[in-house]
Amino acid sequence: MATFTIKNGLTGAVGEFEILESTMGAPVVNIAGLRSKLGAYTYDNGLGETATCQSSITYIDGAKGELLYRGYPIEELAQKKNYIEVCYLILHGELPDSGQYDRFEKDIRTKSYPHEGIKHLFNAFPDNGHPMAILSSAVSALSAFHHQHLNVSEEDEFMEMARRIIAKMPTLTAFTYRHSMGYPLIYPDMDRYFTENFLYMMRAFPTGKTEVKDVEVRALDKIFMLHADHEQNASTTTVRAVGSTGAHPYAAVVAGINALWGRAHGGANESVIAQLEMIGSVENVDTFIKRAKDPDDPFRLMGFGHRVYKNFDPRARVLKSLRDELRDTIGISSRLIEIADRVEQIALSDEYFVKRNLYPNIDFYSGTILEALGIRKKMFTPIFVIGRTVGWIAHLIEQKRDPKQKIYRPRQRYIGKVRRSVP
Ligand code: CMC
């Protein structure tokens, strides 16, 4: 512990603040009491310099390009574990032994059926409604079917709620997709593993055999795993803000879904493919790179850049090698991958991108892999939701356990009219 002294130049007031060490990474200055000591607030546009909570779930070193879940590097987890083991790790803090895994995995299978009433909801939506809007409404409706969770106070109850929403998210996502395609809704197959079951629900028809290849399951499982948590990103911060009010945990997850939808966050995976389609051919890449560099053009290269990673996104590295592996094993190749390769090649050597540390992020690769798995681009962000649900819930649990947790209530720098009388 050390002290950090700030002097307010206007009033001359001096305040001392303690520095709190982190187990890894930068320490934080605890500015509690700043206003009373110095008569000022901090201004941190976009919260990029602010720790809004303390957490032990995920660690990111943006300069090194390091991502750890509960201390384990993402690359090792992706190589040795499956998504459900990682869910257990994120929720409980440790990897499961075989008995714990069997019980956890079985419980998730059995909880994958939503209440029958939820199905009727889908009839109310137009076929062409965006799946994120429909999914968000379906999860919101789920809180009405599980209203007992509003007061979850016991650890066991909270964990049960966590397993329930993790289990139902793929089913609701598949229902959303099937509704948008005019296909009959298909129930989960409890004999299948989580990720296989999701692909089955996306593809199956009431008659005929549904083929889901192991290699496809492994690829999507890794995509879920790489999206499972990412510290205090925009959607997780939103989930915590709603959670801090004591709202129903599913309502907090719905808020996360809506925050994720934006193209600067989870919506980027859909935008990457839309952009590659717009580029259209390898010959046009230069024109779009030029546009991305033009300060007068709002055009941005989707799937490039990250608020935290300033070297490379370790999730992108895992996905890049997964994409290359799929190219060799199931022969995925497409015009879009060729265009993506060219974009990457040019951007990585262009001074504009190098100077600003703009590297491909997870969304740059996830889109082309999902496309190769036959998944339509409108479903990419809902797939991100499936993977991220465990992270959101783990943050809610952590927040609930923290005796010092407070309702989120930031301040502002007021720049409006000064007080005046109504004429
Ligand atoms: N293409 C072209 N220029 C860019 C890009 C891009 N993708 N991203 C940032 N820049 C430029 C930006 O114009 C600015 O230039 P200058 O200094 O000349 O004004 C500089 O780089 C810094 O940009 P910023 O907007 O201040 O950076 P940020 O940290 O606030 O934004 C970001 C991070 C991810 C929102 C942004 O890089 C972006 O919009 N990327 C494209 C969208 C995308 O791929 N999002 C997915 C993020 S990863 C998934 C997730 O974790 O949610």
XYZ file of N, CA, C and O in Angstrom, residues 181-343:
652
model
N -36.501 -18.228 -40.184
C -36.447 -18.959 -41.456
C -37.802 -19.591 -41.808
O -37.936 -20.235 -42.850
N -38.768 -19.470 -40.877
C -40.062 -20.123 -41.112
C -39.996 -21.630 -40.908
O -40.836 -22.377 -41.407
N -38.987 -22.112 -40.161
C -38.850 -23.550 -39.901
C -39.584 -23.910 -38.606
O -39.687 -23.078 -37.710
N -40.029 -25.170 -38.473
C -40.655 -25.564 -37.196
C -39.632 -25.516 -36.060
O -38.450 -25.784 -36.286
N -40.077 -25.146 -34.865
C -39.153 -25.111 -33.734
C -38.787 -26.545 -33.353
O -39.642 -27.426 -33.342
N -37.512 -26.756 -33.073
C -37.029 -28.113 -32.757
C -36.570 -28.126 -31.300
O -35.867 -27.218 -30.857
N -36.994 -29.157 -30.573
C -36.584 -29.277 -29.167
C -35.142 -29.775 -29.053
O -34.632 -30.433 -29.956
N -34.527 -29.485 -27.900
C -33.163 -30.003 -27.701
C -33.150 -31.533 -27.694
O -34.155 -32.155 -27.385
N -32.006 -32.096 -28.041
C -31.819 -33.541 -27.948
C -30.879 -33.771 -26.762
O -29.690 -33.466 -26.845
N -31.442 -34.292 -25.685
C -30.655 -34.387 -24.451
C -29.550 -35.435 -24.502
O -28.758 -35.551 -23.578
N -29.497 -36.196 -25.598
C -28.398 -37.160 -25.722
C -27.147 -36.504 -26.293
O -26.119 -37.150 -26.445
N -27.261 -35.261 -26.660
C -26.120 -34.597 -27.307
C -25.452 -33.597 -26.369
O -26.116 -32.943 -25.571
N -24.145 -33.456 -26.559
C -23.348 -32.455 -25.832
C -23.820 -31.044 -26.233
O -24.285 -30.832 -27.358
N -23.685 -30.092 -25.330
C -24.122 -28.697 -25.478
C -23.967 -28.140 -26.907
O -24.929 -27.699 -27.530
N -22.738 -28.166 -27.419
C -22.453 -27.501 -28.689
C -23.004 -28.303 -29.866
O -23.538 -27.747 -30.826
N -22.913 -29.632 -29.751
C -23.479 -30.494 -30.794
C -24.995 -30.280 -30.844
O -25.596 -30.183 -31.911
N -25.593 -30.178 -29.655
C -27.038 -29.993 -29.562
C -27.467 -28.680 -30.226
O -28.488 -28.620 -30.912
N -26.650 -27.644 -30.042
C -26.995 -26.360 -30.666
C -26.976 -26.490 -32.192
O -27.914 -26.062 -32.874
N -25.916 -27.098 -32.721
C -25.845 -27.249 -34.187
C -26.996 -28.125 -34.692
O -27.584 -27.857 -35.741
N -27.335 -29.149 -33.898
C -28.467 -30.017 -34.245
C -29.767 -29.186 -34.315
O -30.521 -29.261 -35.284
N -29.989 -28.352 -33.274
C -31.238 -27.560 -33.246
C -31.293 -26.532 -34.385
O -32.357 -26.149 -34.824
N -30.136 -26.087 -34.838
C -30.103 -25.138 -35.959
C -30.442 -25.841 -37.279
O -30.990 -25.238 -38.187
N -30.080 -27.143 -37.357
C -30.166 -27.820 -38.664
C -31.322 -28.804 -38.822
O -31.692 -29.120 -39.954
N -31.825 -29.348 -37.698
C -32.717 -30.507 -37.797
C -34.091 -30.186 -38.388
O -34.554 -29.046 -38.327
N -34.706 -31.226 -38.936
C -36.098 -31.162 -39.361
C -36.820 -32.355 -38.744
O -36.170 -33.326 -38.334
N -38.147 -32.259 -38.631
C -38.868 -33.351 -37.946
C -38.580 -34.726 -38.523
O -38.654 -35.730 -37.824
N -38.253 -34.827 -39.794
C -37.899 -36.138 -40.349
C -36.503 -36.044 -40.962
O -36.014 -34.953 -41.246
N -35.922 -37.201 -41.152
C -34.586 -37.230 -41.782
C -33.486 -37.152 -40.747
O -33.715 -36.807 -39.585
N -32.287 -37.475 -41.184
C -31.135 -37.528 -40.274
C -30.414 -36.185 -40.298
O -30.322 -35.548 -41.348
N -29.938 -35.765 -39.134
C -29.219 -34.493 -39.082
C -27.753 -34.774 -38.847
O -27.383 -35.391 -37.843
N -26.926 -34.312 -39.775
C -25.495 -34.580 -39.620
C -24.799 -33.417 -38.921
O -24.951 -32.254 -39.302
N -24.097 -33.733 -37.833
C -23.273 -32.722 -37.164
C -21.888 -33.348 -37.018
O -21.715 -34.353 -36.311
N -20.903 -32.796 -37.711
C -19.562 -33.407 -37.691
C -18.815 -33.018 -36.425
O -18.941 -31.881 -35.949
N -17.975 -33.943 -35.943
C -17.159 -33.677 -34.737
C -16.304 -32.424 -34.911
O -16.170 -31.619 -33.988
N -15.731 -32.276 -36.094
C -14.832 -31.148 -36.329
C -15.601 -29.823 -36.223
O -15.079 -28.817 -35.739
N -16.867 -29.847 -36.627
C -17.697 -28.643 -36.529
C -17.999 -28.336 -35.061
O -17.966 -27.185 -34.626
N -18.283 -29.394 -34.300
C -18.584 -29.214 -32.866
C -17.361 -28.628 -32.170
O -17.462 -27.675 -31.385
N -16.188 -29.171 -32.487
C -14.960 -28.683 -31.829
C -14.697 -27.226 -32.174
O -14.321 -26.427 -31.325
N -14.956 -26.873 -33.428
C -14.705 -25.480 -33.851
C -15.649 -24.516 -33.138
O -15.219 -23.507 -32.569
N -16.932 -24.840 -33.106
C -17.897 -23.937 -32.468
C -17.680 -23.894 -30.948
O -17.824 -22.843 -30.315
N -17.292 -25.036 -30.394
C -17.014 -25.105 -28.949
C -15.896 -24.109 -28.587
O -15.960 -23.419 -27.573
N -14.888 -24.043 -29.446
C -13.775 -23.101 -29.201
C -14.268 -21.671 -29.325
O -13.857 -20.801 -28.550
N -15.143 -21.427 -30.280
C -15.679 -20.069 -30.434
C -16.448 -19.682 -29.167
O -16.263 -18.592 -28.618
N -17.270 -20.585 -28.660
C -17.992 -20.299 -27.404
C -16.992 -20.001 -26.285
O -17.147 -19.067 -25.519
N -15.961 -20.854 -26.191
C -14.986 -20.727 -25.103
C -14.251 -19.385 -25.160
O -14.073 -18.717 -24.142
N -13.855 -18.985 -26.358
C -13.086 -17.738 -26.500
C -13.935 -16.509 -26.204
O -13.410 -15.432 -25.938
N -15.260 -16.676 -26.265
C -16.151 -15.553 -25.976
C -16.664 -15.576 -24.538
O -17.428 -14.691 -24.149
N -16.261 -16.578 -23.751
C -16.928 -16.818 -22.463
C -16.853 -15.652 -21.477
O -17.808 -15.390 -20.749
N -15.735 -14.969 -21.427
C -15.680 -13.793 -20.554
C -14.593 -12.865 -21.060
O -13.651 -13.306 -21.732
N -14.728 -11.585 -20.752
C -13.706 -10.653 -21.211
C -13.676 -9.434 -20.310
O -13.761 -8.305 -20.772
N -13.618 -9.707 -19.004
C -13.413 -8.622 -18.044
C -14.523 -7.571 -18.146
O -15.645 -7.911 -18.451
N -14.206 -6.304 -17.948
C -15.285 -5.296 -17.817
C -15.599 -4.609 -19.149
O -15.579 -3.395 -19.268
N -15.889 -5.412 -20.175
C -16.272 -4.842 -21.475
C -17.652 -4.161 -21.370
O -18.299 -4.239 -20.321
N -18.110 -3.565 -22.465
C -19.352 -2.773 -22.399
C -20.557 -3.592 -21.921
O -21.340 -3.132 -21.088
N -20.712 -4.823 -22.435
C -21.913 -5.579 -22.034
C -21.808 -6.064 -20.590
O -22.795 -6.038 -19.848
N -20.623 -6.480 -20.169
C -20.475 -6.960 -18.784
C -20.663 -5.798 -17.808
O -21.280 -5.958 -16.749
N -20.155 -4.633 -18.177
C -20.353 -3.465 -17.322
C -21.846 -3.143 -17.232
O -22.357 -2.798 -16.159
N -22.549 -3.300 -18.356
C -24.002 -3.073 -18.359
C -24.697 -4.079 -17.445
O -25.576 -3.729 -16.649
N -24.287 -5.349 -17.546
C -24.878 -6.395 -16.706
C -24.652 -6.051 -15.235
O -25.565 -6.131 -14.400
N -23.446 -5.630 -14.902
C -23.155 -5.281 -13.504
C -23.959 -4.052 -13.059
O -24.406 -3.979 -11.921
N -24.110 -3.083 -13.974
C -24.868 -1.873 -13.605
C -26.314 -2.261 -13.275
O -26.863 -1.838 -12.249
N -26.916 -3.101 -14.118
C -28.303 -3.518 -13.858
C -28.346 -4.416 -12.621
O -29.210 -4.262 -11.755
N -27.365 -5.323 -12.522
C -27.306 -6.217 -11.353
C -27.187 -5.430 -10.048
O -27.751 -5.826 -9.021
N -26.506 -4.298 -10.100
C -26.279 -3.523 -8.873
C -27.572 -2.927 -8.319
O -27.630 -2.523 -7.167
N -28.630 -2.895 -9.152
C -29.904 -2.347 -8.669
C -30.746 -3.414 -7.970
O -31.805 -3.115 -7.426
N -30.306 -4.675 -8.055
C -31.076 -5.765 -7.452
C -32.137 -6.301 -8.401
O -33.048 -7.010 -7.984
N -32.034 -5.961 -9.685
C -33.006 -6.469 -10.671
C -32.854 -7.986 -10.828
O -31.849 -8.570 -10.409
N -33.829 -8.601 -11.449
C -33.771 -10.041 -11.731
C -32.498 -10.335 -12.548
O -32.190 -9.592 -13.488
N -31.765 -11.410 -12.195
C -30.524 -11.703 -12.936
C -30.730 -11.840 -14.442
O -29.875 -11.441 -15.234
N -31.887 -12.398 -14.868
C -32.105 -12.533 -16.316
C -32.299 -11.156 -16.952
O -31.953 -10.948 -18.115
N -32.869 -10.210 -16.195
C -33.051 -8.847 -16.726
C -31.673 -8.221 -16.943
O -31.458 -7.494 -17.923
N -30.742 -8.527 -16.050
C -29.377 -8.002 -16.212
C -28.740 -8.627 -17.455
O -28.052 -7.947 -18.227
N -28.988 -9.916 -17.677
C -28.443 -10.591 -18.871
C -29.051 -9.984 -20.139
O -28.348 -9.771 -21.134
N -30.341 -9.671 -20.096
C -30.991 -9.046 -21.259
C -30.308 -7.713 -21.580
O -30.051 -7.396 -22.754
N -29.982 -6.958 -20.543
C -29.301 -5.672 -20.763
C -27.948 -5.928 -21.438
O -27.537 -5.190 -22.339
N -27.273 -6.996 -21.016
C -25.992 -7.366 -21.634
C -26.180 -7.717 -23.101
O -25.383 -7.316 -23.965
N -27.237 -8.458 -23.408
C -27.507 -8.850 -24.796
C -27.664 -7.584 -25.647
O -27.101 -7.457 -26.739
N -28.416 -6.630 -25.122
C -28.665 -5.408 -25.908
C -27.388 -4.582 -26.082
O -27.161 -4.004 -27.143
N -26.553 -4.555 -25.055
C -25.284 -3.815 -25.185
C -24.364 -4.513 -26.193
O -23.635 -3.872 -26.941
N -24.433 -5.827 -26.203
C -23.550 -6.595 -27.086
C -23.881 -6.391 -28.568
O -23.034 -6.554 -29.441
N -25.144 -6.071 -28.814
C -25.648 -5.988 -30.184
C -24.880 -4.964 -31.034
O -24.699 -5.119 -32.241
N -24.410 -3.885 -30.416
C -23.782 -2.793 -31.164
C -22.575 -3.239 -31.978
O -21.833 -4.137 -31.574
N -22.366 -2.575 -33.125
C -21.283 -3.021 -34.020
C -19.892 -2.691 -33.493
O -18.902 -3.243 -33.975
N -19.787 -1.796 -32.491
C -18.469 -1.557 -31.895
C -18.123 -2.690 -30.918
O -16.989 -2.821 -30.469
N -19.114 -3.520 -30.563
C -18.905 -4.615 -29.590
C -19.218 -5.929 -30.308
O -18.624 -6.223 -31.341
N -20.178 -6.710 -29.803
C -20.422 -8.046 -30.367
C -20.970 -8.036 -31.777
O -20.846 -9.032 -32.504
N -21.604 -6.921 -32.172
C -22.171 -6.853 -33.520
C -21.110 -6.797 -34.599
O -21.418 -6.894 -35.795
N -19.845 -6.651 -34.176
C -18.771 -6.525 -35.176
C -18.623 -7.792 -36.016
O -18.269 -7.712 -37.197
N -18.904 -8.970 -35.441
C -18.699 -10.204 -36.222
C -19.612 -10.239 -37.446
O -19.206 -10.636 -38.533
N -20.852 -9.764 -37.249
C -21.783 -9.707 -38.383
C -21.301 -8.649 -39.385
O -21.337 -8.854 -40.607
N -20.829 -7.509 -38.832
C -20.394 -6.416 -39.718
C -19.153 -6.799 -40.523
O -18.958 -6.305 -41.632
N -18.292 -7.657 -39.955
C -17.087 -8.077 -40.688
C -17.504 -8.756 -41.992
O -17.021 -8.413 -43.075
N -18.426 -9.694 -41.888
C -18.850 -10.428 -43.096
C -19.572 -9.493 -44.057
O -19.323 -9.517 -45.269
N -20.429 -8.617 -43.497
C -21.148 -7.675 -44.365
C -20.127 -6.814 -45.115
O -20.285 -6.539 -46.313
N -19.070 -6.428 -44.416
C -18.063 -5.580 -45.052
C -17.263 -6.347 -46.118
O -16.995 -5.831 -47.190
N -16.910 -7.603 -45.794
C -16.170 -8.398 -46.784
C -17.028 -8.598 -48.031
O -16.535 -8.545 -49.161
N -18.340 -8.788 -47.820
C -19.252 -8.935 -48.969
C -19.285 -7.637 -49.776
O -19.315 -7.659 -51.002
N -19.271 -6.510 -49.048
C -19.313 -5.216 -49.728
C -18.021 -4.996 -50.529
O -18.055 -4.498 -51.657
N -16.900 -5.406 -49.969
C -15.623 -5.256 -50.686
C -15.690 -6.067 -51.989
O -15.247 -5.614 -53.042
N -16.260 -7.261 -51.866
C -16.630 -8.012 -53.070
C -15.549 -8.812 -53.762
O -15.784 -9.920 -54.193
N -14.352 -8.258 -53.884
C -13.279 -9.023 -54.528
C -11.930 -8.508 -54.049
O -11.807 -7.366 -53.575
N -10.922 -9.372 -54.179
C -9.571 -9.046 -53.716
C -9.075 -7.737 -54.354
O -8.408 -6.928 -53.705
N -9.489 -7.506 -55.587
C -9.029 -6.297 -56.313
C -9.512 -5.009 -55.654
O -8.901 -3.955 -55.803
N -10.649 -5.086 -54.931
C -11.205 -3.854 -54.345
C -10.641 -3.522 -52.971
O -10.983 -2.484 -52.400
N -9.814 -4.416 -52.425
C -9.366 -4.239 -51.034
C -8.661 -2.891 -50.827
O -8.942 -2.162 -49.870
N -7.777 -2.532 -51.761
C -7.004 -1.288 -51.615
C -7.913 -0.067 -51.441
O -7.635 0.802 -50.623
N -8.984 -0.027 -52.213
C -9.904 1.118 -52.141
C -10.484 1.247 -50.734
O -10.591 2.349 -50.188
N -10.857 0.106 -50.136
C -11.484 0.160 -48.807
C -10.465 0.468 -47.712
O -10.783 1.134 -46.740
N -9.245 -0.014 -47.907
C -8.187 0.306 -46.933
C -7.961 1.828 -46.957
O -7.828 2.469 -45.911
N -7.986 2.401 -48.140
C -7.810 3.854 -48.296
C -8.931 4.588 -47.552
O -8.688 5.561 -46.849
N -10.145 4.087 -47.725
C -11.276 4.728 -47.038
C -11.114 4.645 -45.525
O -11.391 5.596 -44.805
N -10.656 3.482 -45.025
C -10.503 3.301 -43.563
C -9.486 4.288 -43.001
O -9.578 4.697 -41.839
N -8.538 4.699 -43.847
C -7.475 5.604 -43.365
C -7.851 7.076 -43.504
O -7.168 7.941 -42.966
N -8.921 7.338 -44.228
C -9.294 8.725 -44.500
C -9.997 9.326 -43.273
O -11.080 8.878 -42.896
N -9.403 10.360 -42.656
C -10.027 10.921 -41.447
C -11.400 11.549 -41.719
O -12.200 11.714 -40.795
N -11.686 11.870 -42.996
C -12.986 12.484 -43.307
C -14.048 11.447 -43.675
O -15.184 11.799 -43.999
N -13.659 10.194 -43.667
C -14.607 9.128 -44.025
C -14.892 8.306 -42.760
O -13.955 7.818 -42.112
N -16.164 8.168 -42.368
C -16.470 7.415 -41.133
C -16.216 5.900 -41.261
O -16.285 5.163 -40.275
N -15.895 5.439 -42.469
C -15.690 4.010 -42.709
C -14.556 3.458 -41.833
O -13.480 4.029 -41.763
N -14.828 2.357 -41.130
C -13.794 1.693 -40.330
C -13.670 0.249 -40.791
O -14.669 -0.368 -41.185
N -12.485 -0.279 -40.666
C -12.285 -1.675 -41.023
C -12.831 -2.525 -39.879
O -12.277 -2.511 -38.773
N -13.935 -3.225 -40.108
C -14.543 -4.001 -39.032
C -13.666 -5.215 -38.712
O -13.099 -5.837 -39.613
N -13.567 -5.521 -37.410
C -12.714 -6.639 -36.998
C -11.272 -6.206 -36.768
O -10.404 -7.053 -36.568
N -11.038 -4.905 -36.777
C -9.696 -4.380 -36.477
C -9.770 -3.429 -35.302
O -10.699 -2.625 -35.205
N -8.758 -3.523 -34.436
C -8.653 -2.591 -33.315
C -9.325 -3.143 -32.059
O -10.216 -4.012 -32.131
N -8.860 -2.682 -30.927
C -9.454 -3.074 -29.653
C -9.077 -2.056 -28.595
O -7.957 -1.555 -28.608
N -10.007 -1.757 -27.711
C -9.726 -0.787 -26.658
C -8.584 -1.248 -25.747
O -7.765 -0.454 -25.297
N -8.499 -2.539 -25.494
C -7.505 -3.025 -24.527
C -6.285 -3.644 -25.220
O -5.149 -3.371 -24.836
N -6.500 -4.493 -26.219
C -5.357 -5.157 -26.864
C -4.651 -4.194 -27.805
O -5.250 -3.721 -28.769
N -3.399 -3.915 -27.525
C -2.665 -2.986 -28.377
C -1.489 -3.685 -29.045
O -0.589 -3.055 -29.577
N -1.458 -4.985 -28.990
C -0.394 -5.751 -29.618
C -1.059 -6.775 -30.532
O -0.985 -6.699 -31.739
N -1.779 -7.722 -29.925
C -2.651 -8.588 -30.706
C -3.708 -9.128 -29.759
O -3.541 -9.073 -28.541
N -4.802 -9.610 -30.333
C -5.892 -10.188 -29.546
C -5.609 -11.693 -29.478
O -5.635 -12.372 -30.514
N -5.327 -12.240 -28.274
C -4.950 -13.662 -28.214
C -6.071 -14.579 -28.698
O -5.823 -15.673 -29.199
N -7.316 -14.116 -28.577
C -8.452 -14.918 -29.051
C -8.397 -15.016 -30.580
O -8.709 -16.046 -31.165
N -7.975 -13.905 -31.203
C -7.879 -13.894 -32.667
C -6.814 -14.882 -33.128
O -6.973 -15.570 -34.133
N -5.725 -14.962 -32.354
C -4.635 -15.875 -32.739
C -5.127 -17.329 -32.723
O -4.847 -18.103 -33.639
N -5.889 -17.691 -31.661
C -6.413 -19.068 -31.580
C -7.356 -19.322 -32.760
O -7.300 -20.369 -33.415
N -8.200 -18.334 -33.048
C -9.171 -18.534 -34.139
C -8.512 -18.568 -35.511
O -8.959 -19.280 -36.396
N -7.444 -17.793 -35.651
C -6.748 -17.815 -36.951
C -6.191 -19.223 -37.205
O -6.339 -19.781 -38.284
N -5.589 -19.824 -36.148
C -5.047 -21.161 -36.393
C -6.171 -22.187 -36.540
O -6.043 -23.150 -37.300
N -7.305 -21.944 -35.853
C -8.450 -22.850 -36.035
C -8.953 -22.762 -37.481
O -9.246 -23.782 -38.113
N -9.022 -21.556 -38.008
C -9.487 -21.386 -39.388
C -8.537 -22.087 -40.370
O -8.974 -22.777 -41.287
N -7.233 -21.956 -40.110
C -6.268 -22.609 -40.993
C -6.404 -24.135 -40.905
O -6.295 -24.849 -41.896
N -6.662 -24.615 -39.658
C -6.834 -26.063 -39.456
C -8.076 -26.549 -40.209
O -8.055 -27.587 -40.869
N -9.167 -25.760 -40.130
C -10.401 -26.161 -40.821
C -10.195 -26.143 -42.332
O -10.759 -26.960 -43.050
N -9.364 -25.235 -42.776
C -9.066 -25.161 -44.205
C -8.420 -26.478 -44.651
O -8.746 -27.013 -45.689
N -7.538 -27.015 -43.768
C -6.860 -28.270 -44.117
C -7.766 -29.480 -43.921
O -7.730 -30.418 -44.703
N -8.590 -29.490 -42.818
C -9.365 -30.700 -42.523
C -10.657 -30.797 -43.320
O -10.918 -31.788 -43.975
N -11.491 -29.735 -43.248
C -12.750 -29.867 -44.008
C -12.737 -29.020 -45.270
O -13.757 -28.817 -45.914
N -11.562 -28.484 -45.569
C -11.405 -27.774 -46.840
C -12.225 -26.504 -46.940
O -12.727 -26.199 -48.014
N -12.406 -25.790 -45.809
C -13.188 -24.553 -45.935
C -12.389 -23.549 -46.748
O -11.190 -23.383 -46.574
N -13.032 -22.960 -47.661
C -12.388 -21.884 -48.405
C -13.523 -21.112 -49.044
O -14.566 -21.660 -49.362
N -13.363 -19.856 -49.107
C -14.410 -19.085 -49.752
C -13.798 -17.807 -50.277
O -12.699 -17.429 -49.898
N -14.555 -17.148 -51.124
C -14.131 -15.879 -51.683
C -13.899 -14.899 -50.526
O -12.956 -14.128 -50.527
N -14.761 -14.992 -49.504
C -14.648 -14.051 -48.387
C -13.348 -14.261 -47.611
O -12.734 -13.312 -47.148
N -12.925 -15.523 -47.476
C -11.665 -15.782 -46.766
C -10.503 -15.205 -47.566
O -9.578 -14.628 -47.007
N -10.570 -15.341 -48.859
C -9.496 -14.762 -49.701
C -9.432 -13.252 -49.532
O -8.356 -12.663 -49.389
N -10.614 -12.611 -49.503
C -10.640 -11.149 -49.334
C -10.109 -10.805 -47.930
O -9.302 -9.885 -47.767
N -10.556 -11.594 -46.931
C -10.117 -11.338 -45.544
C -8.599 -11.451 -45.446
O -7.944 -10.624 -44.793
N -8.031 -12.463 -46.089
C -6.568 -12.638 -46.052
C -5.849 -11.421 -46.631
O -4.840 -10.973 -46.115
N -6.400 -10.908 -47.708
C -5.780 -9.748 -48.378
C -5.886 -8.496 -47.476
O -4.926 -7.750 -47.326
N -7.071 -8.310 -46.871
C -7.272 -7.163 -45.964
C -6.241 -7.240 -44.840
O -5.552 -6.263 -44.527
